[in-house]
mmCIF file with all atom_site columns, C-alpha atoms in Angstrom:
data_model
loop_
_atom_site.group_PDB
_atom_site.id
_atom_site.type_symbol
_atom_site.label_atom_id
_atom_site.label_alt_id
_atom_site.label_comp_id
_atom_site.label_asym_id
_atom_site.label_entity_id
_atom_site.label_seq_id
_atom_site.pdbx_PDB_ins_code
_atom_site.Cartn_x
_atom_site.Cartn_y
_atom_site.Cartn_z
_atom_site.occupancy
_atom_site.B_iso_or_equiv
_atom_site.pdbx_formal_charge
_atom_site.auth_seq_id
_atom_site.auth_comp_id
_atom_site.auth_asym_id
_atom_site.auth_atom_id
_atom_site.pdbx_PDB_model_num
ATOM 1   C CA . UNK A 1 1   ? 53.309 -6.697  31.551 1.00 0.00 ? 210 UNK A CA 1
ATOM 2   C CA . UNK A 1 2   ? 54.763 -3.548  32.451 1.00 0.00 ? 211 UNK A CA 1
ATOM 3   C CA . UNK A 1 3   ? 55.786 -4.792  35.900 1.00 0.00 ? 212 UNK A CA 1
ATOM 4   C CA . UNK A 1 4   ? 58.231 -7.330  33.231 1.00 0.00 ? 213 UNK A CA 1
ATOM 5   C CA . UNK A 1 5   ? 59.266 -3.922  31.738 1.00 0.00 ? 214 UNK A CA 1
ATOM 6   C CA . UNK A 1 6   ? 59.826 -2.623  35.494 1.00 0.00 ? 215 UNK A CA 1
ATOM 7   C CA . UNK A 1 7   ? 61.640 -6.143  36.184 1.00 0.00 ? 216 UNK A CA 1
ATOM 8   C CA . UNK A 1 8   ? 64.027 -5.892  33.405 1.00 0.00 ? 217 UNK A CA 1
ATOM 9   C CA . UNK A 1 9   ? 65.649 -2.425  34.350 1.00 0.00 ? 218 UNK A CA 1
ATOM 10  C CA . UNK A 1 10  ? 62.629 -0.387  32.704 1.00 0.00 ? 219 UNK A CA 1
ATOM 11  C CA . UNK A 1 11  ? 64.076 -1.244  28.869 1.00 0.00 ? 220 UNK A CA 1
ATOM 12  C CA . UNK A 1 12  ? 61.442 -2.876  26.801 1.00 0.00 ? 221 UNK A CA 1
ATOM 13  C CA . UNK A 1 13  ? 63.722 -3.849  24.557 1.00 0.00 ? 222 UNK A CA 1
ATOM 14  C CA . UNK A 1 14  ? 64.653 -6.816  26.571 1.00 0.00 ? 223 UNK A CA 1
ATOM 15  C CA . UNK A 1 15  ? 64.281 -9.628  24.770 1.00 0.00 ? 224 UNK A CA 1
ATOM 16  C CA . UNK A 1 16  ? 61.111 -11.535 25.732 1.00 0.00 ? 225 UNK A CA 1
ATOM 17  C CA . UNK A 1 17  ? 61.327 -15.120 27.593 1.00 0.00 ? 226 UNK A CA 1
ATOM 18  C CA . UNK A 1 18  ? 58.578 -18.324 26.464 1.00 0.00 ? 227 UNK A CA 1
ATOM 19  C CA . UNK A 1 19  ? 57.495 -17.082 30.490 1.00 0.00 ? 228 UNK A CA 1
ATOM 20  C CA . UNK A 1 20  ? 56.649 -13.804 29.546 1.00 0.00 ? 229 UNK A CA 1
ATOM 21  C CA . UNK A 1 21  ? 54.800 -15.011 26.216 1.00 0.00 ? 230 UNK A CA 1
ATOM 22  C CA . UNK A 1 22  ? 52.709 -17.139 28.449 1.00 0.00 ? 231 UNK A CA 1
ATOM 23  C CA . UNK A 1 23  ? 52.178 -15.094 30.970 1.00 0.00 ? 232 UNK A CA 1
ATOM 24  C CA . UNK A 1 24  ? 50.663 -12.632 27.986 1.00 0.00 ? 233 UNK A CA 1
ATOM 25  C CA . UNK A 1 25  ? 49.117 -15.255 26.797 1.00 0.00 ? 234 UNK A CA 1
ATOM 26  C CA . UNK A 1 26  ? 46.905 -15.742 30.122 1.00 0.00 ? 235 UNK A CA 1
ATOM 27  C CA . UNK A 1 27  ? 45.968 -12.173 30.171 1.00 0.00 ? 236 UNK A CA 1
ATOM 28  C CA . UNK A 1 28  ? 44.510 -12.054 26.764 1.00 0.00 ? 237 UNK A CA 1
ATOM 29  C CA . UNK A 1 29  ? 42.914 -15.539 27.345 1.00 0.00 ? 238 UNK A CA 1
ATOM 30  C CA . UNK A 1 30  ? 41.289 -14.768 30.779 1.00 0.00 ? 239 UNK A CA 1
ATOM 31  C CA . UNK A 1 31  ? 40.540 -11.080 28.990 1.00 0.00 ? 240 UNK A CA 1
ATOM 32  C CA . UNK A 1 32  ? 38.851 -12.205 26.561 1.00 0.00 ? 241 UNK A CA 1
ATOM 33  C CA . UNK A 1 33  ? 36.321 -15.087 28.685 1.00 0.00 ? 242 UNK A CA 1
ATOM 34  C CA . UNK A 1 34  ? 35.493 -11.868 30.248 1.00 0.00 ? 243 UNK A CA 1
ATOM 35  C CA . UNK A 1 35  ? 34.434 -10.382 27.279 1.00 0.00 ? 244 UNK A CA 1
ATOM 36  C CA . UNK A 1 36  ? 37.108 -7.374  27.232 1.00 0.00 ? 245 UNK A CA 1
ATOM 37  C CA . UNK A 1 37  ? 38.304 -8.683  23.796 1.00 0.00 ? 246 UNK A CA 1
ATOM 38  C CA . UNK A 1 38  ? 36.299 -10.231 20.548 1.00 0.00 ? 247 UNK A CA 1
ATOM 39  C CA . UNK A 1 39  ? 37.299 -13.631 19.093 1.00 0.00 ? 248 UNK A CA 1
ATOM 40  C CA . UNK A 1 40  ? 39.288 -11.783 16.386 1.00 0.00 ? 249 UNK A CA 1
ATOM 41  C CA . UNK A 1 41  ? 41.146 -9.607  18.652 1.00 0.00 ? 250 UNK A CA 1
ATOM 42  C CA . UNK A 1 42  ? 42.630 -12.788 20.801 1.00 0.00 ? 251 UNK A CA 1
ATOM 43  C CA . UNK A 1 43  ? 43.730 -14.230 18.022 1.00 0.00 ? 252 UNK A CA 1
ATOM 44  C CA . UNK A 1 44  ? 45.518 -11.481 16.632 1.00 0.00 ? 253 UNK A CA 1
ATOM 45  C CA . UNK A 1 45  ? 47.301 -10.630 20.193 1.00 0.00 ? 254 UNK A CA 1
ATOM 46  C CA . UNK A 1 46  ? 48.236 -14.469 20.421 1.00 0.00 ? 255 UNK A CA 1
ATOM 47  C CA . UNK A 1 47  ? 49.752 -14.852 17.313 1.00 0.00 ? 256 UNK A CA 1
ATOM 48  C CA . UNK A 1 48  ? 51.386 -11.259 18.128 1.00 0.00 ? 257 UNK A CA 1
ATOM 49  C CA . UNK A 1 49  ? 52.258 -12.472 21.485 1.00 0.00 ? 258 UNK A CA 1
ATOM 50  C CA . UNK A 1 50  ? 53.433 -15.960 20.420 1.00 0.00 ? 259 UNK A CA 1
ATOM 51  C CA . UNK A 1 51  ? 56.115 -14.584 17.616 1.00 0.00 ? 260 UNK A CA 1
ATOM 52  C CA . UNK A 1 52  ? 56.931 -10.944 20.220 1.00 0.00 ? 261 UNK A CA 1
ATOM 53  C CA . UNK A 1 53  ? 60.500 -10.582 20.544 1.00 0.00 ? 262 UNK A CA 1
ATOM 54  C CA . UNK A 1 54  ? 60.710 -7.926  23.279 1.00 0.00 ? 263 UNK A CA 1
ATOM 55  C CA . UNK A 1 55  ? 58.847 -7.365  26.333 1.00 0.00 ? 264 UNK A CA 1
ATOM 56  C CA . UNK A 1 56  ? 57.907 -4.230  24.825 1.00 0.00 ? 265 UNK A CA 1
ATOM 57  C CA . UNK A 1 57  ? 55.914 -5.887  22.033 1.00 0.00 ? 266 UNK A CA 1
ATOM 58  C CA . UNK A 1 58  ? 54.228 -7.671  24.903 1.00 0.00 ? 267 UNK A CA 1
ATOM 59  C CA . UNK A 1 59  ? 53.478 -4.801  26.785 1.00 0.00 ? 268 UNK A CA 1
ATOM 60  C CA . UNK A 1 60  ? 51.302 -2.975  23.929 1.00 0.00 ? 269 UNK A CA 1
ATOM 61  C CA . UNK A 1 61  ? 49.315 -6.388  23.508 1.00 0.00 ? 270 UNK A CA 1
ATOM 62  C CA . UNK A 1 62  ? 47.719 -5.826  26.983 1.00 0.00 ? 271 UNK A CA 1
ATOM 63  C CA . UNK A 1 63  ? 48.467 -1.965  27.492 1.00 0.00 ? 272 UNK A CA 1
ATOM 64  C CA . UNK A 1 64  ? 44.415 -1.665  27.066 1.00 0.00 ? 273 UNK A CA 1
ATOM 65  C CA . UNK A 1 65  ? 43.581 -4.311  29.619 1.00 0.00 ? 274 UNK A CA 1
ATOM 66  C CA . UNK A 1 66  ? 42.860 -3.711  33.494 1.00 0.00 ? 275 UNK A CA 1
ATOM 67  C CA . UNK A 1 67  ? 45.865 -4.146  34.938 1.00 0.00 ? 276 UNK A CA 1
ATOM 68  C CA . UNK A 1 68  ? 43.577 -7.203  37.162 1.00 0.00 ? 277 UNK A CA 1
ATOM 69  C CA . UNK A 1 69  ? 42.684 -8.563  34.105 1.00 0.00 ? 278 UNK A CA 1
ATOM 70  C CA . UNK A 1 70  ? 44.012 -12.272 34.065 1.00 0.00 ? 279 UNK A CA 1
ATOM 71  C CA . UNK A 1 71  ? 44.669 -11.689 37.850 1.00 0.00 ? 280 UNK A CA 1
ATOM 72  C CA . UNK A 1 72  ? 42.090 -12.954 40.549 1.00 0.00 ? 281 UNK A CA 1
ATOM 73  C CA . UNK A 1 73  ? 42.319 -13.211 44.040 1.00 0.00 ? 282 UNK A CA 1
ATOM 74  C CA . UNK A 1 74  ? 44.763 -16.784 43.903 1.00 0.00 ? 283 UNK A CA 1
ATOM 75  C CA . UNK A 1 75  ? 47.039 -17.661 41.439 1.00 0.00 ? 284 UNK A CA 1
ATOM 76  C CA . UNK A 1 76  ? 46.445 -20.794 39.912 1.00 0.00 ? 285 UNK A CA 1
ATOM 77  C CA . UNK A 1 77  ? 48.512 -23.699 40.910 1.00 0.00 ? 286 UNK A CA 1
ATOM 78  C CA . UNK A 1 78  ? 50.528 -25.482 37.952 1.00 0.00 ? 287 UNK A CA 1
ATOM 79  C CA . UNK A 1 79  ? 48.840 -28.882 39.034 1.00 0.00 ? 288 UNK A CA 1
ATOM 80  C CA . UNK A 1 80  ? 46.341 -30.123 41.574 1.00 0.00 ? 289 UNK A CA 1
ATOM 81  C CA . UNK A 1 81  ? 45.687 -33.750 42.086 1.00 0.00 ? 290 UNK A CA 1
ATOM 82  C CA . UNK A 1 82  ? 42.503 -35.004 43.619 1.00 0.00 ? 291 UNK A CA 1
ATOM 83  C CA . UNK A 1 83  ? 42.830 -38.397 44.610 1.00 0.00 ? 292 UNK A CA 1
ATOM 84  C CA . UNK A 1 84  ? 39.675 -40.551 46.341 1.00 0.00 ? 293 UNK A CA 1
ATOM 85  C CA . UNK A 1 85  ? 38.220 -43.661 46.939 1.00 0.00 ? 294 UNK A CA 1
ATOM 86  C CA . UNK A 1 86  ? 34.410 -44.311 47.475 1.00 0.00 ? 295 UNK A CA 1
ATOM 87  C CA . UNK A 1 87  ? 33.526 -40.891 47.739 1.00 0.00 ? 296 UNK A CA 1
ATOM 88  C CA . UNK A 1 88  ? 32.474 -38.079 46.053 1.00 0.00 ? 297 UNK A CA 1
ATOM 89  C CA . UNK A 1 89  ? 34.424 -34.803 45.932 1.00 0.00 ? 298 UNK A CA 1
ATOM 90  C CA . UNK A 1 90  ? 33.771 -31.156 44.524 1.00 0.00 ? 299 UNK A CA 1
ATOM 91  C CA . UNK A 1 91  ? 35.327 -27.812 43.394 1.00 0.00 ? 300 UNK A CA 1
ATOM 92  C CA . UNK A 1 92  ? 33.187 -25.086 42.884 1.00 0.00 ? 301 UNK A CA 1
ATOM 93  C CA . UNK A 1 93  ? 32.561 -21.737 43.759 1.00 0.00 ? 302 UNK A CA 1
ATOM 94  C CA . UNK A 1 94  ? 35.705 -19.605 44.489 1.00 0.00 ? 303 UNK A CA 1
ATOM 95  C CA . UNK A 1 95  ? 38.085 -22.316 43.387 1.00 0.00 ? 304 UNK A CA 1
ATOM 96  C CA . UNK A 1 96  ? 40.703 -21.438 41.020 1.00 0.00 ? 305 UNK A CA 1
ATOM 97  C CA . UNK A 1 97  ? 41.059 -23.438 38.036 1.00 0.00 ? 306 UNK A CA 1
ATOM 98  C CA . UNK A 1 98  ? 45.122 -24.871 37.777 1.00 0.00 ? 307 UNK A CA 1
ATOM 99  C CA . UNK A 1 99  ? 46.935 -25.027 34.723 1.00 0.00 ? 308 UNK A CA 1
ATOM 100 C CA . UNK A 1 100 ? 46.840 -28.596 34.874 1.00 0.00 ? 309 UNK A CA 1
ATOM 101 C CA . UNK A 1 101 ? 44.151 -31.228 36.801 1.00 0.00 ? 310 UNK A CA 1
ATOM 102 C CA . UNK A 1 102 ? 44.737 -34.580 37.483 1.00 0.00 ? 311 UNK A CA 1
ATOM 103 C CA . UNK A 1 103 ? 41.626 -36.575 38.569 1.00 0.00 ? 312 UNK A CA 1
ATOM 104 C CA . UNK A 1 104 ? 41.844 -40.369 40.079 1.00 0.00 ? 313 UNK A CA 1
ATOM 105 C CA . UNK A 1 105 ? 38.400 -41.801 41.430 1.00 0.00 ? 314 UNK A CA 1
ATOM 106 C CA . UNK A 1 106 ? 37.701 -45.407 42.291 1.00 0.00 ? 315 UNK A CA 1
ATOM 107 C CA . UNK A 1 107 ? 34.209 -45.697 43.254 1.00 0.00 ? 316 UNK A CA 1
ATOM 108 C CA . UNK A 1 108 ? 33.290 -42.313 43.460 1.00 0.00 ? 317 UNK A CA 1
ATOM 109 C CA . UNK A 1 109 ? 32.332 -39.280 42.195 1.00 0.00 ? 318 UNK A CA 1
ATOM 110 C CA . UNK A 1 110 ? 34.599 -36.134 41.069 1.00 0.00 ? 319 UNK A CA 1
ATOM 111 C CA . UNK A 1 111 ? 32.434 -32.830 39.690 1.00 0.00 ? 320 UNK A CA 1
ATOM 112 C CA . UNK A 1 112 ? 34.220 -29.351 38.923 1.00 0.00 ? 321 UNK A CA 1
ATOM 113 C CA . UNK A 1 113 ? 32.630 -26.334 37.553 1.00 0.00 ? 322 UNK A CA 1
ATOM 114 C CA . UNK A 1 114 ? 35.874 -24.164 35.831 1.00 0.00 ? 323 UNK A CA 1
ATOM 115 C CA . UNK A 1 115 ? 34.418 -20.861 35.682 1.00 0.00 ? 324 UNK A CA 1
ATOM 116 C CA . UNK A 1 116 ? 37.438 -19.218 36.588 1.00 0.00 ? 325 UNK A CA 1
#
């Protein structure tokens, strides 16, 4: 979040796009499945982050976090299809989970493990 703050001229009072609340959001979720924040303190950040005004407001919500957290080595795609017929496919290990999945199997098999 402070790279938004560095983005919009270095003001955080720059008023805050539904982007930047969801990229916030991400952090804290992703933060939290790592066990950097309790159950109570997500859902106070997301209701914080979900009614922030500023990109400053945002900013303080994950001015405690690494700045990796909610960033791994790929960014997740906003949609991957997997498409097959009559066979089996897998994601697993090292595969980033997208925003959105879209699965079509005929006569097969599709398994995914979404640990990330």
């Amino acid at each position: 979040m402070v790279a938004e703050i560095a983005r919009t001229g270095g003001s955080p009072e720059v008023r805050a796009s539904y982007a930047d609340r969801d990229r916030v959001v991400d952090v804290l979720r992703v933060a939290a499945g790592e066990g950097r924040l309790t159950l109570e303190e997500l859902e106070e950040r997301l209701e914080a982050a979900l009614s922030a005004r500023t990109v400053g407001e945002l900013a303080a919500l994950t001015a405690d976090l690494p700045a990796a957290a909610g960033q791994g080595s790929a960014e997740a795609e906003d949609v991957v299809r997997i498409r097959q017929e009559g066979a089996s496919t897998r994601r697993g290990d090292g595969w980033v989970v997208p925003r959105r999945l879209e699965i079509r199997s005929a006569w097969g098999e599709v398994s995914t493990s979404p640990t990330r």
